[in-house]
Amino acid sequence: MGYTLAVLGCGTMGIAILSGVLTSLESRLSQRPLDQSPNGDGKIEPPSGISTPTASQFLDAPEESLPSKFIATVGREETGRKLRKTFSTMGSLGAQVEVRAGEGNVRTVKEADVILVCSKPQIARSILLEEGMSEALDGKLVISICAGVTISQLQGWVPASANVVRAMPNTNCKIQEGMTVVTPISDPLSRTLILNIFTSCGRCRFLDEKHFDASTALAGSGPAFVALVLEAMVDGGVMMGLPRAEALELAAQTMQGTGRMALYGGLHPAQLKDSVTTPGGCTIAGLLTLEDGRVRSTMARAIQVATNHAAGLGQDPKK
């Protein structure tokens, strides 16, 4: 028998994380590999992006280290109805997710073992300071994905007995291609629980809290930046006569393949770029156009600006 996972403020990111976890658990129940090796030999390999533990380790993980019951909370009943409909499409486990709307979070936290705080940063404080919440959180693992809300702030809102960590996942968790950064944690059991949650959704890496604002900009906001570039590439293909559906397929697969070359091929982006760039060819002509448009520096500056903005998200605007 596993533990109960509560997701407080289950919006876009809460849905994405639960989607990845539920998909992996469905795979475990059916004892089928989460991914197949590209040569078709049937050997179980880690799903693209999953590092530690591997897919086979996840399938063999002890029951007590995996969630078996899920409770998701939202503020409004209308949102709750939409959420129930969303989870109902996620297989038998998705249909079992209990959605609670507009009834407070204290009862949910009392019934849970691990609490995932997915609310907007500005309202995390009010949730964790609800009457009765301190007693409900006693001795439990609290994982906050609220951008800009520091460990110090969180510790001031929960009892000293609660084990608090920060995590920064991204929306790609929904298809088990997420990237999650988590603050270091010394307790072995809590570390295992966290790894089992986030490696079921993609990659997970532990980093000191000082890196979290940059991680928020790069991984958290990154899908939007990449989508903008993807859209521009597709538009270029359409302008040159490609049907839009085929242009999207070509551009998206090219972007995905390039990312995997960097991750699994161990190649520096400059090496990838140079390997495609032949003397006098079309690639160098296109690259020079991108350099004229300052695409490289503009993208880097976007990460810088987003990082600085992330640092202020968890702060009280009244101060």
PDB file of C-alpha atoms in Angstrom:
ATOM      1  CA  MET A   1       0.000   0.000   0.000  1.00  0.00           C
ATOM      2  CA  GLY A   2       1.455   3.358  -1.045  1.00  0.00           C
ATOM      3  CA  TYR A   3       0.919   6.833   0.371  1.00  0.00           C
ATOM      4  CA  THR A   4      -1.583   9.630  -0.248  1.00  0.00           C
ATOM      5  CA  LEU A   5      -0.421  12.586  -2.358  1.00  0.00           C
ATOM      6  CA  ALA A   6      -2.328  15.865  -2.031  1.00  0.00           C
ATOM      7  CA  VAL A   7      -2.007  18.541  -4.714  1.00  0.00           C
ATOM      8  CA  LEU A   8      -3.094  21.923  -3.370  1.00  0.00           C
ATOM      9  CA  GLY A   9      -4.122  24.429  -6.043  1.00  0.00           C
ATOM     10  CA  CYS A  10      -4.150  21.913  -8.890  1.00  0.00           C
ATOM     11  CA  GLY A  11      -3.834  24.099 -11.981  1.00  0.00           C
ATOM     12  CA  THR A  12      -1.764  23.639 -15.120  1.00  0.00           C
ATOM     13  CA  MET A  13       1.360  22.413 -13.344  1.00  0.00           C
ATOM     14  CA  GLY A  14      -0.527  20.193 -10.913  1.00  0.00           C
ATOM     15  CA  ILE A  15      -2.271  18.519 -13.844  1.00  0.00           C
ATOM     16  CA  ALA A  16       1.020  18.119 -15.707  1.00  0.00           C
ATOM     17  CA  ILE A  17       2.750  16.454 -12.744  1.00  0.00           C
ATOM     18  CA  LEU A  18      -0.173  14.151 -11.958  1.00  0.00           C
ATOM     19  CA  SER A  19      -0.449  13.210 -15.636  1.00  0.00           C
ATOM     20  CA  GLY A  20       3.159  12.045 -15.681  1.00  0.00           C
ATOM     21  CA  VAL A  21       2.853  10.187 -12.385  1.00  0.00           C
ATOM     22  CA  LEU A  22      -0.396   8.480 -13.363  1.00  0.00           C
ATOM     23  CA  THR A  23       0.980   7.396 -16.735  1.00  0.00           C
ATOM     24  CA  SER A  24       4.031   5.852 -15.090  1.00  0.00           C
ATOM     25  CA  LEU A  25       1.890   4.097 -12.486  1.00  0.00           C
ATOM     26  CA  GLU A  26      -0.367   2.700 -15.209  1.00  0.00           C
ATOM     27  CA  SER A  27       2.776   1.343 -16.883  1.00  0.00           C
ATOM     28  CA  ARG A  28       3.873  -0.219 -13.609  1.00  0.00           C
ATOM     29  CA  LEU A  29       0.492  -1.870 -13.048  1.00  0.00           C
ATOM     30  CA  SER A  30       0.553  -3.417 -16.496  1.00  0.00           C
ATOM     31  CA  GLN A  31       4.287  -4.207 -16.131  1.00  0.00           C
ATOM     32  CA  ARG A  32       5.001  -2.844 -19.594  1.00  0.00           C
ATOM     33  CA  PRO A  33       8.091  -0.771 -20.363  1.00  0.00           C
ATOM     34  CA  LEU A  34       7.576   2.995 -20.364  1.00  0.00           C
ATOM     35  CA  ASP A  35       9.582   3.130 -23.594  1.00  0.00           C
ATOM     36  CA  GLN A  36      11.116   0.695 -26.037  1.00  0.00           C
ATOM     37  CA  SER A  37      14.652   0.700 -27.354  1.00  0.00           C
ATOM     38  CA  PRO A  38      14.896   2.230 -30.843  1.00  0.00           C
ATOM     39  CA  ASN A  39      16.307  -0.983 -32.351  1.00  0.00           C
ATOM     40  CA  GLY A  40      13.160  -2.874 -31.427  1.00  0.00           C
ATOM     41  CA  ASP A  41      14.923  -5.550 -29.383  1.00  0.00           C
ATOM     42  CA  GLY A  42      12.300  -5.253 -26.648  1.00  0.00           C
ATOM     43  CA  LYS A  43      14.721  -4.333 -23.863  1.00  0.00           C
ATOM     44  CA  ILE A  44      13.414  -1.905 -21.270  1.00  0.00           C
ATOM     45  CA  GLU A  45      15.157   1.441 -21.477  1.00  0.00           C
ATOM     46  CA  PRO A  46      14.605   4.656 -19.537  1.00  0.00           C
ATOM     47  CA  PRO A  47      11.856   6.826 -21.023  1.00  0.00           C
ATOM     48  CA  SER A  48      13.371   9.742 -22.903  1.00  0.00           C
ATOM     49  CA  GLY A  49      14.517  12.173 -20.246  1.00  0.00           C
ATOM     50  CA  ILE A  50      14.238   9.891 -17.219  1.00  0.00           C
ATOM     51  CA  SER A  51      17.613   9.578 -15.533  1.00  0.00           C
ATOM     52  CA  THR A  52      17.381   8.325 -11.946  1.00  0.00           C
ATOM     53  CA  PRO A  53      15.833   5.919 -11.269  1.00  0.00           C
ATOM     54  CA  THR A  54      15.600   4.154 -14.625  1.00  0.00           C
ATOM     55  CA  ALA A  55      12.302   2.858 -15.942  1.00  0.00           C
ATOM     56  CA  SER A  56      13.015  -0.661 -14.707  1.00  0.00           C
ATOM     57  CA  GLN A  57      13.843   0.703 -11.237  1.00  0.00           C
ATOM     58  CA  PHE A  58      10.565   2.620 -11.194  1.00  0.00           C
ATOM     59  CA  LEU A  59       8.648  -0.499 -12.192  1.00  0.00           C
ATOM     60  CA  ASP A  60      10.322  -2.383  -9.340  1.00  0.00           C
ATOM     61  CA  ALA A  61      10.126   0.386  -6.713  1.00  0.00           C
ATOM     62  CA  PRO A  62       8.612  -0.634  -3.336  1.00  0.00           C
ATOM     63  CA  GLU A  63       4.894   0.071  -3.086  1.00  0.00           C
ATOM     64  CA  GLU A  64       5.341   2.294  -0.040  1.00  0.00           C
ATOM     65  CA  SER A  65       7.593   4.675  -1.998  1.00  0.00           C
ATOM     66  CA  LEU A  66       4.911   5.391  -4.628  1.00  0.00           C
ATOM     67  CA  PRO A  67       1.632   7.289  -4.316  1.00  0.00           C
ATOM     68  CA  SER A  68      -1.509   5.149  -4.405  1.00  0.00           C
ATOM     69  CA  LYS A  69      -4.167   7.758  -3.623  1.00  0.00           C
ATOM     70  CA  PHE A  70      -4.479  11.267  -5.033  1.00  0.00           C
ATOM     71  CA  ILE A  71      -6.436  14.280  -3.813  1.00  0.00           C
ATOM     72  CA  ALA A  72      -6.485  17.518  -5.818  1.00  0.00           C
ATOM     73  CA  THR A  73      -7.915  20.774  -4.501  1.00  0.00           C
ATOM     74  CA  VAL A  74      -9.143  23.859  -6.357  1.00  0.00           C
ATOM     75  CA  GLY A  75     -10.921  27.000  -5.289  1.00  0.00           C
ATOM     76  CA  ARG A  76     -14.097  26.921  -7.388  1.00  0.00           C
ATOM     77  CA  GLU A  77     -16.637  24.197  -8.148  1.00  0.00           C
ATOM     78  CA  GLU A  78     -16.636  25.078 -11.848  1.00  0.00           C
ATOM     79  CA  THR A  79     -12.877  24.484 -11.948  1.00  0.00           C
ATOM     80  CA  GLY A  80     -13.410  21.255 -10.029  1.00  0.00           C
ATOM     81  CA  ARG A  81     -15.853  19.956 -12.655  1.00  0.00           C
ATOM     82  CA  LYS A  82     -13.379  20.656 -15.437  1.00  0.00           C
ATOM     83  CA  LEU A  83     -10.607  18.992 -13.460  1.00  0.00           C
ATOM     84  CA  ARG A  84     -12.668  15.852 -12.852  1.00  0.00           C
ATOM     85  CA  LYS A  85     -13.363  15.642 -16.571  1.00  0.00           C
ATOM     86  CA  THR A  86      -9.644  16.022 -17.334  1.00  0.00           C
ATOM     87  CA  PHE A  87      -8.614  13.256 -14.948  1.00  0.00           C
ATOM     88  CA  SER A  88     -11.394  10.956 -16.185  1.00  0.00           C
ATOM     89  CA  THR A  89      -9.571  10.747 -19.515  1.00  0.00           C
ATOM     90  CA  MET A  90      -6.347   9.517 -17.880  1.00  0.00           C
ATOM     91  CA  GLY A  91      -7.185   5.854 -17.512  1.00  0.00           C
ATOM     92  CA  SER A  92      -8.441   3.966 -14.485  1.00  0.00           C
ATOM     93  CA  LEU A  93      -6.066   5.681 -12.051  1.00  0.00           C
ATOM     94  CA  GLY A  94      -6.968   9.123 -13.337  1.00  0.00           C
ATOM     95  CA  ALA A  95     -10.625   8.430 -12.713  1.00  0.00           C
ATOM     96  CA  GLN A  96      -9.778   7.673  -9.080  1.00  0.00           C
ATOM     97  CA  VAL A  97      -8.242  11.105  -8.393  1.00  0.00           C
ATOM     98  CA  GLU A  98     -10.459  12.829  -5.820  1.00  0.00           C
ATOM     99  CA  VAL A  99     -11.091  16.463  -6.684  1.00  0.00           C
ATOM    100  CA  ARG A 100     -12.230  18.798  -3.924  1.00  0.00           C
ATOM    101  CA  ALA A 101     -13.436  22.293  -4.734  1.00  0.00           C
ATOM    102  CA  GLY A 102     -14.015  25.267  -2.473  1.00  0.00           C
ATOM    103  CA  GLU A 103     -13.949  23.390   0.820  1.00  0.00           C
ATOM    104  CA  GLY A 104     -10.564  24.414   2.175  1.00  0.00           C
ATOM    105  CA  ASN A 105      -7.341  22.478   2.248  1.00  0.00           C
ATOM    106  CA  VAL A 106      -6.948  21.495   5.899  1.00  0.00           C
ATOM    107  CA  ARG A 107      -9.011  18.302   5.705  1.00  0.00           C
ATOM    108  CA  THR A 108      -7.113  17.248   2.600  1.00  0.00           C
ATOM    109  CA  VAL A 109      -3.735  17.814   4.239  1.00  0.00           C
ATOM    110  CA  LYS A 110      -4.810  15.825   7.312  1.00  0.00           C
ATOM    111  CA  GLU A 111      -5.547  12.836   5.084  1.00  0.00           C
ATOM    112  CA  ALA A 112      -2.344  13.117   3.020  1.00  0.00           C
ATOM    113  CA  ASP A 113       1.235  11.981   3.615  1.00  0.00           C
ATOM    114  CA  VAL A 114       2.956  14.177   1.010  1.00  0.00           C
ATOM    115  CA  ILE A 115       1.694  17.654   0.109  1.00  0.00           C
ATOM    116  CA  LEU A 116       2.456  19.277  -3.221  1.00  0.00           C
ATOM    117  CA  VAL A 117       1.747  23.027  -3.159  1.00  0.00           C
ATOM    118  CA  CYS A 118       0.973  24.110  -6.740  1.00  0.00           C
ATOM    119  CA  SER A 119      -0.896  27.357  -6.123  1.00  0.00           C
ATOM    120  CA  LYS A 120       0.108  30.732  -7.479  1.00  0.00           C
ATOM    121  CA  PRO A 121       3.016  32.159  -5.447  1.00  0.00           C
ATOM    122  CA  GLN A 122       0.931  35.063  -4.185  1.00  0.00           C
ATOM    123  CA  ILE A 123      -1.601  32.823  -2.393  1.00  0.00           C
ATOM    124  CA  ALA A 124       0.706  30.092  -1.060  1.00  0.00           C
ATOM    125  CA  ARG A 125       1.014  31.942   2.243  1.00  0.00           C
ATOM    126  CA  SER A 126      -2.751  32.118   2.811  1.00  0.00           C
ATOM    127  CA  ILE A 127      -3.118  28.394   2.079  1.00  0.00           C
ATOM    128  CA  LEU A 128      -0.367  27.329   4.462  1.00  0.00           C
ATOM    129  CA  LEU A 129      -1.560  29.675   7.196  1.00  0.00           C
ATOM    130  CA  GLU A 130      -5.193  28.504   7.154  1.00  0.00           C
ATOM    131  CA  GLU A 131      -6.604  27.814  10.585  1.00  0.00           C
ATOM    132  CA  GLY A 132      -5.744  24.247  11.575  1.00  0.00           C
ATOM    133  CA  MET A 133      -3.174  23.829   8.804  1.00  0.00           C
ATOM    134  CA  SER A 134      -0.168  23.806  11.164  1.00  0.00           C
ATOM    135  CA  GLU A 135      -1.491  20.769  13.014  1.00  0.00           C
ATOM    136  CA  ALA A 136      -2.393  19.058   9.728  1.00  0.00           C
ATOM    137  CA  LEU A 137       1.146  19.531   8.376  1.00  0.00           C
ATOM    138  CA  ASP A 138       2.878  18.158  11.470  1.00  0.00           C
ATOM    139  CA  GLY A 139       5.729  15.845  10.455  1.00  0.00           C
ATOM    140  CA  LYS A 140       4.800  15.745   6.764  1.00  0.00           C
ATOM    141  CA  LEU A 141       6.747  16.305   3.531  1.00  0.00           C
ATOM    142  CA  VAL A 142       5.780  19.589   1.866  1.00  0.00           C
ATOM    143  CA  ILE A 143       6.921  20.168  -1.718  1.00  0.00           C
ATOM    144  CA  SER A 144       6.386  23.683  -3.069  1.00  0.00           C
ATOM    145  CA  ILE A 145       6.561  24.481  -6.780  1.00  0.00           C
ATOM    146  CA  CYS A 146       5.653  28.137  -6.175  1.00  0.00           C
ATOM    147  CA  ALA A 147       8.074  30.298  -8.147  1.00  0.00           C
ATOM    148  CA  GLY A 148       9.951  32.848  -6.046  1.00  0.00           C
ATOM    149  CA  VAL A 149       8.728  31.500  -2.681  1.00  0.00           C
ATOM    150  CA  THR A 150      11.858  30.686  -0.684  1.00  0.00           C
ATOM    151  CA  ILE A 151      12.564  27.862   1.735  1.00  0.00           C
ATOM    152  CA  SER A 152      12.879  30.476   4.478  1.00  0.00           C
ATOM    153  CA  GLN A 153       9.397  31.811   3.725  1.00  0.00           C
ATOM    154  CA  LEU A 154       7.902  28.326   3.607  1.00  0.00           C
ATOM    155  CA  GLN A 155       9.508  27.351   6.913  1.00  0.00           C
ATOM    156  CA  GLY A 156       7.922  30.424   8.469  1.00  0.00           C
ATOM    157  CA  TRP A 157       4.468  29.292   7.361  1.00  0.00           C
ATOM    158  CA  VAL A 158       4.614  25.622   8.418  1.00  0.00           C
ATOM    159  CA  PRO A 159       5.450  23.870  11.706  1.00  0.00           C
ATOM    160  CA  ALA A 160       9.104  23.099  12.424  1.00  0.00           C
ATOM    161  CA  SER A 161       8.351  19.376  12.206  1.00  0.00           C
ATOM    162  CA  ALA A 162       7.381  19.622   8.526  1.00  0.00           C
ATOM    163  CA  ASN A 163      10.030  18.674   5.961  1.00  0.00           C
ATOM    164  CA  VAL A 164      10.016  21.455   3.338  1.00  0.00           C
ATOM    165  CA  VAL A 165      11.590  21.379  -0.120  1.00  0.00           C
ATOM    166  CA  ARG A 166      11.263  23.493  -3.243  1.00  0.00           C
ATOM    167  CA  ALA A 167      10.802  22.022  -6.704  1.00  0.00           C
ATOM    168  CA  MET A 168      10.625  23.668 -10.113  1.00  0.00           C
ATOM    169  CA  PRO A 169       9.134  21.389 -12.771  1.00  0.00           C
ATOM    170  CA  ASN A 170       7.827  22.383 -16.197  1.00  0.00           C
ATOM    171  CA  THR A 171       4.713  21.592 -18.217  1.00  0.00           C
ATOM    172  CA  ASN A 172       6.513  18.888 -20.216  1.00  0.00           C
ATOM    173  CA  CYS A 173       5.943  16.640 -17.188  1.00  0.00           C
ATOM    174  CA  LYS A 174       2.560  15.945 -18.754  1.00  0.00           C
ATOM    175  CA  ILE A 175       4.174  13.728 -21.406  1.00  0.00           C
ATOM    176  CA  GLN A 176       7.005  12.438 -19.170  1.00  0.00           C
ATOM    177  CA  GLU A 177       9.512  14.794 -20.791  1.00  0.00           C
ATOM    178  CA  GLY A 178       9.701  17.257 -17.916  1.00  0.00           C
ATOM    179  CA  MET A 179      12.716  18.877 -16.287  1.00  0.00           C
ATOM    180  CA  THR A 180      12.460  19.342 -12.528  1.00  0.00           C
ATOM    181  CA  VAL A 181      14.947  20.980 -10.185  1.00  0.00           C
ATOM    182  CA  VAL A 182      14.670  20.229  -6.448  1.00  0.00           C
ATOM    183  CA  THR A 183      16.471  21.713  -3.449  1.00  0.00           C
ATOM    184  CA  PRO A 184      18.813  19.230  -1.718  1.00  0.00           C
ATOM    185  CA  ILE A 185      17.293  17.050   0.993  1.00  0.00           C
ATOM    186  CA  SER A 186      19.152  14.840   3.460  1.00  0.00           C
ATOM    187  CA  ASP A 187      16.337  12.538   4.600  1.00  0.00           C
ATOM    188  CA  PRO A 188      16.688   9.340   2.501  1.00  0.00           C
ATOM    189  CA  LEU A 189      12.967   8.467   2.509  1.00  0.00           C
ATOM    190  CA  SER A 190      11.883  11.959   1.474  1.00  0.00           C
ATOM    191  CA  ARG A 191      14.537  11.990  -1.238  1.00  0.00           C
ATOM    192  CA  THR A 192      13.239   8.681  -2.586  1.00  0.00           C
ATOM    193  CA  LEU A 193       9.627   9.887  -2.578  1.00  0.00           C
ATOM    194  CA  ILE A 194      10.600  13.061  -4.431  1.00  0.00           C
ATOM    195  CA  LEU A 195      12.644  11.178  -7.025  1.00  0.00           C
ATOM    196  CA  ASN A 196       9.800   8.745  -7.632  1.00  0.00           C
ATOM    197  CA  ILE A 197       7.384  11.619  -8.229  1.00  0.00           C
ATOM    198  CA  PHE A 198       9.508  13.697 -10.560  1.00  0.00           C
ATOM    199  CA  THR A 199      11.505  11.068 -12.425  1.00  0.00           C
ATOM    200  CA  SER A 200       8.182   9.508 -13.395  1.00  0.00           C
ATOM    201  CA  CYS A 201       7.620  12.828 -15.225  1.00  0.00           C
ATOM    202  CA  GLY A 202      11.057  13.232 -16.831  1.00  0.00           C
ATOM    203  CA  ARG A 203      14.445  14.338 -15.536  1.00  0.00           C
ATOM    204  CA  CYS A 204      15.114  15.459 -11.965  1.00  0.00           C
ATOM    205  CA  ARG A 205      18.177  17.232 -10.610  1.00  0.00           C
ATOM    206  CA  PHE A 206      19.007  18.539  -7.137  1.00  0.00           C
ATOM    207  CA  LEU A 207      20.381  22.094  -7.061  1.00  0.00           C
ATOM    208  CA  ASP A 208      21.007  24.638  -4.314  1.00  0.00           C
ATOM    209  CA  GLU A 209      18.245  27.175  -3.811  1.00  0.00           C
ATOM    210  CA  LYS A 210      20.427  30.023  -5.108  1.00  0.00           C
ATOM    211  CA  HIS A 211      19.961  28.563  -8.609  1.00  0.00           C
ATOM    212  CA  PHE A 212      16.165  28.403  -8.463  1.00  0.00           C
ATOM    213  CA  ASP A 213      15.291  31.729 -10.073  1.00  0.00           C
ATOM    214  CA  ALA A 214      17.506  30.913 -13.063  1.00  0.00           C
ATOM    215  CA  SER A 215      16.053  27.388 -13.180  1.00  0.00           C
ATOM    216  CA  THR A 216      12.551  28.885 -13.149  1.00  0.00           C
ATOM    217  CA  ALA A 217      13.430  31.033 -16.152  1.00  0.00           C
ATOM    218  CA  LEU A 218      15.293  28.335 -18.082  1.00  0.00           C
ATOM    219  CA  ALA A 219      13.181  25.237 -17.405  1.00  0.00           C
ATOM    220  CA  GLY A 220       9.908  26.663 -16.084  1.00  0.00           C
ATOM    221  CA  SER A 221       9.494  29.418 -18.692  1.00  0.00           C
ATOM    222  CA  GLY A 222      11.635  27.618 -21.258  1.00  0.00           C
ATOM    223  CA  PRO A 223       8.793  25.729 -22.994  1.00  0.00           C
ATOM    224  CA  ALA A 224       7.211  29.072 -23.945  1.00  0.00           C
ATOM    225  CA  PHE A 225      10.491  30.379 -25.355  1.00  0.00           C
ATOM    226  CA  VAL A 226      11.091  27.192 -27.317  1.00  0.00           C
ATOM    227  CA  ALA A 227       7.488  27.211 -28.583  1.00  0.00           C
ATOM    228  CA  LEU A 228       8.004  30.736 -29.913  1.00  0.00           C
ATOM    229  CA  VAL A 229      11.062  29.613 -31.885  1.00  0.00           C
ATOM    230  CA  LEU A 230       9.184  26.519 -33.079  1.00  0.00           C
ATOM    231  CA  GLU A 231       6.275  28.639 -34.280  1.00  0.00           C
ATOM    232  CA  ALA A 232       8.643  30.944 -36.148  1.00  0.00           C
ATOM    233  CA  MET A 233      10.306  27.995 -37.888  1.00  0.00           C
ATOM    234  CA  VAL A 234       6.903  26.641 -38.903  1.00  0.00           C
ATOM    235  CA  ASP A 235       5.842  30.029 -40.268  1.00  0.00           C
ATOM    236  CA  GLY A 236       9.024  30.148 -42.316  1.00  0.00           C
ATOM    237  CA  GLY A 237       8.264  26.750 -43.794  1.00  0.00           C
ATOM    238  CA  VAL A 238       4.714  27.826 -44.641  1.00  0.00           C
ATOM    239  CA  MET A 239       6.015  30.984 -46.279  1.00  0.00           C
ATOM    240  CA  MET A 240       8.178  28.832 -48.535  1.00  0.00           C
ATOM    241  CA  GLY A 241       5.257  26.650 -49.593  1.00  0.00           C
ATOM    242  CA  LEU A 242       5.094  23.791 -47.064  1.00  0.00           C
ATOM    243  CA  PRO A 243       1.654  22.781 -45.761  1.00  0.00           C
ATOM    244  CA  ARG A 244       1.371  23.890 -42.132  1.00  0.00           C
ATOM    245  CA  ALA A 245       0.872  20.397 -40.688  1.00  0.00           C
ATOM    246  CA  GLU A 246       3.974  19.074 -42.419  1.00  0.00           C
ATOM    247  CA  ALA A 247       5.960  22.198 -41.520  1.00  0.00           C
ATOM    248  CA  LEU A 248       5.089  21.662 -37.852  1.00  0.00           C
ATOM    249  CA  GLU A 249       6.100  18.004 -37.991  1.00  0.00           C
ATOM    250  CA  LEU A 250       9.434  18.802 -39.632  1.00  0.00           C
ATOM    251  CA  ALA A 251      10.249  21.638 -37.247  1.00  0.00           C
ATOM    252  CA  ALA A 252       9.099  19.902 -34.037  1.00  0.00           C
ATOM    253  CA  GLN A 253      10.909  16.647 -34.772  1.00  0.00           C
ATOM    254  CA  THR A 254      14.052  18.578 -35.734  1.00  0.00           C
ATOM    255  CA  MET A 255      13.940  20.482 -32.440  1.00  0.00           C
ATOM    256  CA  GLN A 256      13.295  17.325 -30.428  1.00  0.00           C
ATOM    257  CA  GLY A 257      16.071  15.402 -32.175  1.00  0.00           C
ATOM    258  CA  THR A 258      18.574  18.209 -31.660  1.00  0.00           C
ATOM    259  CA  GLY A 259      17.815  18.320 -27.960  1.00  0.00           C
ATOM    260  CA  ARG A 260      18.344  14.580 -27.659  1.00  0.00           C
ATOM    261  CA  MET A 261      21.638  14.840 -29.538  1.00  0.00           C
ATOM    262  CA  ALA A 262      22.814  17.320 -26.892  1.00  0.00           C
ATOM    263  CA  LEU A 263      21.555  15.195 -23.964  1.00  0.00           C
ATOM    264  CA  TYR A 264      22.481  11.699 -25.098  1.00  0.00           C
ATOM    265  CA  GLY A 265      25.196  12.388 -27.646  1.00  0.00           C
ATOM    266  CA  GLY A 266      27.137  14.580 -25.229  1.00  0.00           C
ATOM    267  CA  LEU A 267      27.661  17.189 -27.940  1.00  0.00           C
ATOM    268  CA  HIS A 268      28.053  20.906 -27.282  1.00  0.00           C
ATOM    269  CA  PRO A 269      25.450  23.001 -29.143  1.00  0.00           C
ATOM    270  CA  ALA A 270      28.273  24.607 -31.120  1.00  0.00           C
ATOM    271  CA  GLN A 271      29.368  21.146 -32.284  1.00  0.00           C
ATOM    272  CA  LEU A 272      25.843  20.338 -33.372  1.00  0.00           C
ATOM    273  CA  LYS A 273      25.635  23.618 -35.248  1.00  0.00           C
ATOM    274  CA  ASP A 274      29.002  23.220 -36.949  1.00  0.00           C
ATOM    275  CA  SER A 275      28.286  19.639 -37.991  1.00  0.00           C
ATOM    276  CA  VAL A 276      25.387  20.886 -40.132  1.00  0.00           C
ATOM    277  CA  THR A 277      27.159  23.952 -41.484  1.00  0.00           C
ATOM    278  CA  THR A 278      29.031  23.356 -44.753  1.00  0.00           C
ATOM    279  CA  PRO A 279      31.117  25.996 -46.613  1.00  0.00           C
ATOM    280  CA  GLY A 280      28.943  28.163 -48.814  1.00  0.00           C
ATOM    281  CA  GLY A 281      25.801  26.211 -47.877  1.00  0.00           C
ATOM    282  CA  CYS A 282      22.266  27.228 -47.010  1.00  0.00           C
ATOM    283  CA  THR A 283      22.801  26.658 -43.272  1.00  0.00           C
ATOM    284  CA  ILE A 284      25.520  29.290 -42.885  1.00  0.00           C
ATOM    285  CA  ALA A 285      23.399  31.710 -44.884  1.00  0.00           C
ATOM    286  CA  GLY A 286      20.514  31.187 -42.490  1.00  0.00           C
ATOM    287  CA  LEU A 287      22.764  31.386 -39.422  1.00  0.00           C
ATOM    288  CA  LEU A 288      24.146  34.753 -40.498  1.00  0.00           C
ATOM    289  CA  THR A 289      20.583  36.030 -40.840  1.00  0.00           C
ATOM    290  CA  LEU A 290      19.864  34.898 -37.277  1.00  0.00           C
ATOM    291  CA  GLU A 291      23.027  36.633 -36.060  1.00  0.00           C
ATOM    292  CA  ASP A 292      21.937  39.819 -37.857  1.00  0.00           C
ATOM    293  CA  GLY A 293      18.704  39.619 -35.885  1.00  0.00           C
ATOM    294  CA  ARG A 294      20.604  39.153 -32.607  1.00  0.00           C
ATOM    295  CA  VAL A 295      18.644  35.982 -31.894  1.00  0.00           C
ATOM    296  CA  ARG A 296      21.392  34.543 -29.688  1.00  0.00           C
ATOM    297  CA  SER A 297      21.719  37.572 -27.398  1.00  0.00           C
ATOM    298  CA  THR A 298      17.968  38.192 -27.346  1.00  0.00           C
ATOM    299  CA  MET A 299      17.294  34.640 -26.151  1.00  0.00           C
ATOM    300  CA  ALA A 300      19.999  34.885 -23.490  1.00  0.00           C
ATOM    301  CA  ARG A 301      18.584  38.232 -22.322  1.00  0.00           C
ATOM    302  CA  ALA A 302      15.113  36.678 -22.121  1.00  0.00           C
ATOM    303  CA  ILE A 303      16.471  34.172 -19.577  1.00  0.00           C
ATOM    304  CA  GLN A 304      18.116  37.018 -17.666  1.00  0.00           C
ATOM    305  CA  VAL A 305      14.929  39.099 -17.513  1.00  0.00           C
ATOM    306  CA  ALA A 306      12.764  36.101 -16.598  1.00  0.00           C
ATOM    307  CA  THR A 307      15.203  35.164 -13.812  1.00  0.00           C
ATOM    308  CA  ASN A 308      15.031  38.631 -12.291  1.00  0.00           C
ATOM    309  CA  HIS A 309      11.237  38.597 -12.529  1.00  0.00           C
ATOM    310  CA  ALA A 310      11.026  35.144 -10.926  1.00  0.00           C
ATOM    311  CA  ALA A 311      12.907  36.429  -7.896  1.00  0.00           C
ATOM    312  CA  GLY A 312      10.050  38.801  -7.080  1.00  0.00           C
ATOM    313  CA  LEU A 313       7.101  36.464  -7.616  1.00  0.00           C
ATOM    314  CA  GLY A 314       6.979  35.182  -4.066  1.00  0.00           C
ATOM    315  CA  GLN A 315       7.329  38.569  -2.423  1.00  0.00           C
ATOM    316  CA  ASP A 316       4.471  40.463  -0.811  1.00  0.00           C
ATOM    317  CA  PRO A 317       3.490  43.250  -3.274  1.00  0.00           C
ATOM    318  CA  LYS A 318       2.347  45.432  -0.360  1.00  0.00           C
ATOM    319  CA  LYS A 319       5.873  45.741   0.981  1.00  0.00           C
TER     320      LYS A 319
END
